[in-house]
Amino acid sequence: IRDALYVLLIMPYQNIRVIPKAKQTKIVEESWGLKVYVTAPAEKGKANKAVREALAEHFGVKKDQIWFITGLRNRNKVVEIRK
């Protein structure tokens, strides 16, 4: 159990739901994961880029430490935050 907790702390996976074209960029914690509001539209990867920037700022990591595991072309995503 201890090793499993250690792995989760090092490589946490987050379920997120993206809301593009929002009035402001913000992250709201829900019971199932995070709801990420971004001002960018969901076209040509603009929303994904904005999500990566918002998550990096929220978790205090660099943008290249945020990895999309699933949902690259979907509003529901699983991301990995590598610290």
C-alpha positions as MATLAB code, in Angstrom:
seq = 'IRDALYVLLIMPYQNIRVIPKAKQTKIVEESWGLKVYVTAPAEKGKANKAVREALAEHFGVKKDQIWFITGLRNRNKVVEIRK';
ca = [
       0.000    0.000    0.000;
       2.812    2.364    0.832;
       4.429    1.912   -2.609;
       1.072    2.490   -4.352;
       0.594    5.767   -2.480;
       4.133    6.787   -3.383;
       3.466    6.139   -7.095;
       0.255    8.173   -6.969;
       2.111   11.062   -5.376;
       4.822   10.984   -8.038;
       2.573   10.459  -11.077;
      -0.926   11.618  -10.230;
      -3.600   11.107  -12.863;
      -6.435   13.603  -12.984;
      -9.837   13.284  -14.609;
     -10.758   16.622  -16.120;
     -13.703   18.093  -17.989;
     -12.869   21.026  -20.249;
     -15.243   23.917  -20.817;
     -13.902   25.918  -23.806;
     -14.865   29.497  -24.675;
     -15.482   30.394  -21.030;
     -15.502   33.983  -19.815;
     -12.395   33.373  -17.723;
      -9.810   30.670  -17.185;
     -10.301   28.862  -13.891;
     -10.129   25.403  -12.330;
     -12.876   24.056  -10.104;
     -12.321   20.940   -8.006;
     -15.188   18.433   -8.193;
     -15.662   15.108   -6.387;
     -14.706   13.172   -9.563;
     -11.808   15.389  -10.699;
     -11.262   18.889  -12.061;
     -13.430   21.111  -14.220;
     -11.170   23.363  -16.301;
     -12.659   26.502  -17.837;
     -10.584   28.076  -20.616;
     -11.242   31.099  -22.806;
      -9.750   29.445  -25.903;
     -12.045   27.794  -28.455;
     -11.956   24.038  -29.042;
     -10.284   24.236  -32.437;
      -6.815   23.424  -33.738;
      -5.580   22.448  -30.262;
      -6.072   25.921  -28.777;
      -8.172   24.687  -25.852;
      -5.712   21.863  -25.106;
      -2.854   24.354  -25.018;
      -4.831   26.584  -22.651;
      -5.714   23.587  -20.446;
      -2.059   22.587  -20.237;
      -1.084   26.144  -19.237;
      -3.858   26.387  -16.622;
      -3.009   23.004  -15.089;
       0.706   23.809  -15.006;
       0.006   27.017  -13.121;
      -2.476   25.277  -10.784;
      -0.077   22.468   -9.849;
       3.085   24.590   -9.924;
       4.851   22.586  -12.633;
       6.163   23.318  -16.120;
       3.835   22.929  -19.102;
       5.853   20.025  -20.477;
       5.103   18.066  -17.279;
       1.384   17.907  -18.163;
       0.609   14.896  -20.381;
      -2.737   14.064  -21.964;
      -3.334   10.330  -21.472;
      -6.791   10.199  -23.092;
      -9.260   12.631  -24.604;
      -7.048   14.724  -26.842;
     -10.101   15.443  -29.042;
     -12.708   15.224  -26.315;
     -13.873   17.444  -23.451;
     -13.385   14.594  -20.973;
      -9.694   13.926  -20.488;
      -7.267   12.079  -18.278;
      -4.008   13.899  -17.687;
      -0.829   12.904  -15.933;
       1.078   15.491  -13.928;
       4.737   14.515  -13.794;
       6.657   16.124  -10.968;
];
